[in-house]
Amino acid sequence: PALADSAYLLRLTPLLGSRVLRADFWRAHEDHLTTDDEPRAALAALLLAGRVSCLPHIAYEDRRLRPASLPPVTPAQHLAAVDRYEALLDLAQDRPAVYTVLYEIMVRDCLRTFARGAVPEPAAREFFLRAGSAAVRRRPEGYRRPGGPEGVRRSLL
């Protein structure tokens, strides 16, 4: 099926290793897929694919250090996440269902980053301004936030 029929696949953990890609697909989209930003490459692979299939078995097992064992994320890395979603939304702009799901993921991730207090001051102000600007500028036409507390939370951005 095409991603437009299964836009929820964008909500799966964005690991490039969990994507099985044809060599000719990789070569055709190498500029989007060759990056140190694994979530960006994994989501771009889905957005660029003409069709998507799932394997009936595990193809990749990701064993990473726990977040507490990793070095802290820098303010520049937090800001790069906003840039990542802006670039990915450009790839999805002609597919409304896919664009909307990706927009919701962007808002969720930006709110999580800010709410966790992971960004030190004054970088937190810059992050919030950039994330808020992207959320307003990239809001899908006719988009309605969910109701209740979740809608209130999303209205903050």
GROMACS .gro file of C-alpha atoms in nm:
model
  157
    1PRO     CA    1   0.000   0.000   0.000
    2ALA     CA    2   0.096   0.363  -0.034
    3LEU     CA    3   0.183   0.569   0.273
    4ALA     CA    4  -0.128   0.782   0.216
    5ASP     CA    5  -0.334   0.471   0.296
    6SER     CA    6  -0.131   0.396   0.609
    7ALA     CA    7  -0.013   0.734   0.740
    8TYR     CA    8  -0.013   0.592   1.093
    9LEU     CA    9   0.315   0.417   1.001
   10LEU     CA   10   0.482   0.754   1.059
   11ARG     CA   11   0.405   0.707   1.430
   12LEU     CA   12   0.630   0.398   1.453
   13THR     CA   13   0.971   0.446   1.611
   14PRO     CA   14   1.181   0.614   1.341
   15LEU     CA   15   1.480   0.379   1.315
   16LEU     CA   16   1.646   0.355   0.976
   17GLY     CA   17   1.757   0.002   1.060
   18SER     CA   18   1.393  -0.108   1.074
   19ARG     CA   19   1.343  -0.005   0.711
   20VAL     CA   20   1.437  -0.251   0.437
   21LEU     CA   21   1.524  -0.039   0.135
   22ARG     CA   22   1.609  -0.140  -0.221
   23ALA     CA   23   1.956  -0.030  -0.334
   24ASP     CA   24   1.814   0.162  -0.631
   25PHE     CA   25   1.573   0.344  -0.395
   26TRP     CA   26   1.866   0.440  -0.170
   27ARG     CA   27   2.070   0.569  -0.463
   28ALA     CA   28   1.775   0.767  -0.601
   29HIS     CA   29   1.715   0.939  -0.265
   30GLU     CA   30   2.065   0.937  -0.118
   31ASP     CA   31   2.060   1.312  -0.053
   32HIS     CA   32   1.761   1.271   0.184
   33LEU     CA   33   1.877   0.945   0.344
   34THR     CA   34   2.246   1.012   0.410
   35THR     CA   35   2.247   1.205   0.737
   36ASP     CA   36   2.352   1.164   1.100
   37ASP     CA   37   1.991   1.236   1.196
   38GLU     CA   38   1.850   0.882   1.200
   39PRO     CA   39   1.487   0.979   1.271
   40ARG     CA   40   1.495   1.221   0.977
   41ALA     CA   41   1.634   0.954   0.742
   42ALA     CA   42   1.386   0.690   0.863
   43LEU     CA   43   1.086   0.920   0.820
   44ALA     CA   44   1.216   1.046   0.484
   45ALA     CA   45   1.242   0.684   0.364
   46LEU     CA   46   0.871   0.638   0.438
   47LEU     CA   47   0.775   0.971   0.282
   48LEU     CA   48   0.970   0.903  -0.037
   49ALA     CA   49   0.855   0.543  -0.084
   50GLY     CA   50   0.606   0.474  -0.361
   51ARG     CA   51   0.476   0.176  -0.166
   52VAL     CA   52   0.529   0.033   0.180
   53SER     CA   53   0.526  -0.330   0.295
   54CYS     CA   54   0.578  -0.492   0.633
   55LEU     CA   55   0.777  -0.805   0.708
   56PRO     CA   56   0.615  -1.081   0.916
   57HIS     CA   57   0.923  -1.106   1.141
   58ILE     CA   58   1.172  -0.887   1.322
   59ALA     CA   59   1.439  -0.765   1.081
   60TYR     CA   60   1.633  -0.540   1.318
   61GLU     CA   61   1.675  -0.528   1.694
   62ASP     CA   62   1.792  -0.197   1.835
   63ARG     CA   63   1.997  -0.228   2.152
   64ARG     CA   64   2.095   0.115   2.276
   65LEU     CA   65   2.221   0.256   2.598
   66ARG     CA   66   1.955   0.391   2.829
   67PRO     CA   67   1.904   0.767   2.796
   68ALA     CA   68   2.059   0.818   3.140
   69SER     CA   69   2.383   0.666   3.006
   70LEU     CA   70   2.403   0.894   2.702
   71PRO     CA   71   2.555   1.241   2.691
   72PRO     CA   72   2.300   1.522   2.721
   73VAL     CA   73   2.140   1.657   2.405
   74THR     CA   74   2.276   1.999   2.312
   75PRO     CA   75   2.056   2.304   2.246
   76ALA     CA   76   2.165   2.289   1.881
   77GLN     CA   77   2.035   1.931   1.857
   78HIS     CA   78   1.698   2.040   1.997
   79LEU     CA   79   1.676   2.319   1.738
   80ALA     CA   80   1.777   2.074   1.465
   81ALA     CA   81   1.467   1.867   1.550
   82VAL     CA   82   1.247   2.160   1.443
   83ASP     CA   83   1.446   2.187   1.119
   84ARG     CA   84   1.406   1.810   1.067
   85TYR     CA   85   1.028   1.830   1.080
   86GLU     CA   86   1.020   2.136   0.855
   87ALA     CA   87   1.217   1.946   0.588
   88LEU     CA   88   1.001   1.634   0.627
   89LEU     CA   89   0.680   1.836   0.600
   90ASP     CA   90   0.811   1.971   0.269
   91LEU     CA   91   0.832   1.610   0.144
   92ALA     CA   92   0.472   1.543   0.252
   93GLN     CA   93   0.305   1.866   0.136
   94ASP     CA   94   0.115   1.703  -0.154
   95ARG     CA   95  -0.040   1.432   0.067
   96PRO     CA   96  -0.284   1.585   0.318
   97ALA     CA   97  -0.334   1.275   0.536
   98VAL     CA   98   0.039   1.209   0.562
   99TYR     CA   99   0.114   1.579   0.620
  100THR     CA  100  -0.140   1.598   0.904
  101VAL     CA  101   0.002   1.293   1.085
  102LEU     CA  102   0.356   1.426   1.048
  103TYR     CA  103   0.243   1.768   1.174
  104GLU     CA  104   0.089   1.604   1.483
  105ILE     CA  105   0.413   1.414   1.547
  106MET     CA  106   0.612   1.739   1.517
  107VAL     CA  107   0.388   1.919   1.767
  108ARG     CA  108   0.397   1.623   2.008
  109ASP     CA  109   0.776   1.596   1.996
  110CYS     CA  110   0.830   1.971   2.035
  111LEU     CA  111   0.594   1.986   2.333
  112ARG     CA  112   0.765   1.685   2.495
  113THR     CA  113   1.107   1.840   2.450
  114PHE     CA  114   0.994   2.167   2.605
  115ALA     CA  115   0.790   2.011   2.887
  116ARG     CA  116   1.075   1.785   2.998
  117GLY     CA  117   1.285   2.091   3.065
  118ALA     CA  118   1.563   1.936   2.861
  119VAL     CA  119   1.655   2.266   2.695
  120PRO     CA  120   1.850   2.508   2.918
  121GLU     CA  121   1.771   2.881   2.929
  122PRO     CA  122   1.806   3.094   2.711
  123ALA     CA  123   1.804   2.822   2.442
  124ALA     CA  124   1.460   2.719   2.571
  125ARG     CA  125   1.316   3.053   2.460
  126GLU     CA  126   1.464   3.019   2.113
  127PHE     CA  127   1.343   2.658   2.087
  128PHE     CA  128   0.990   2.752   2.194
  129LEU     CA  129   0.977   3.046   1.951
  130ARG     CA  130   1.101   2.836   1.659
  131ALA     CA  131   0.879   2.539   1.742
  132GLY     CA  132   0.576   2.766   1.791
  133SER     CA  133   0.643   2.948   1.466
  134ALA     CA  134   0.676   2.618   1.278
  135ALA     CA  135   0.355   2.487   1.436
  136VAL     CA  136   0.158   2.793   1.327
  137ARG     CA  137   0.316   2.826   0.983
  138ARG     CA  138   0.289   2.452   0.904
  139ARG     CA  139  -0.060   2.392   1.046
  140PRO     CA  140  -0.260   2.190   0.790
  141GLU     CA  141  -0.552   2.369   0.629
  142GLY     CA  142  -0.869   2.304   0.828
  143TYR     CA  143  -0.672   2.139   1.111
  144ARG     CA  144  -0.855   2.112   1.442
  145ARG     CA  145  -0.678   2.034   1.764
  146PRO     CA  146  -0.815   1.747   1.971
  147GLY     CA  147  -1.060   1.837   2.245
  148GLY     CA  148  -1.001   1.828   2.618
  149PRO     CA  149  -0.670   1.861   2.800
  150GLU     CA  150  -0.470   1.737   2.500
  151GLY     CA  151  -0.613   2.014   2.284
  152VAL     CA  152  -0.527   2.274   2.548
  153ARG     CA  153  -0.173   2.136   2.571
  154ARG     CA  154  -0.130   2.152   2.192
  155SER     CA  155  -0.264   2.508   2.183
  156LEU     CA  156   0.041   2.617   2.383
  157LEU     CA  157   0.262   2.577   2.079
   0.00000   0.00000   0.00000
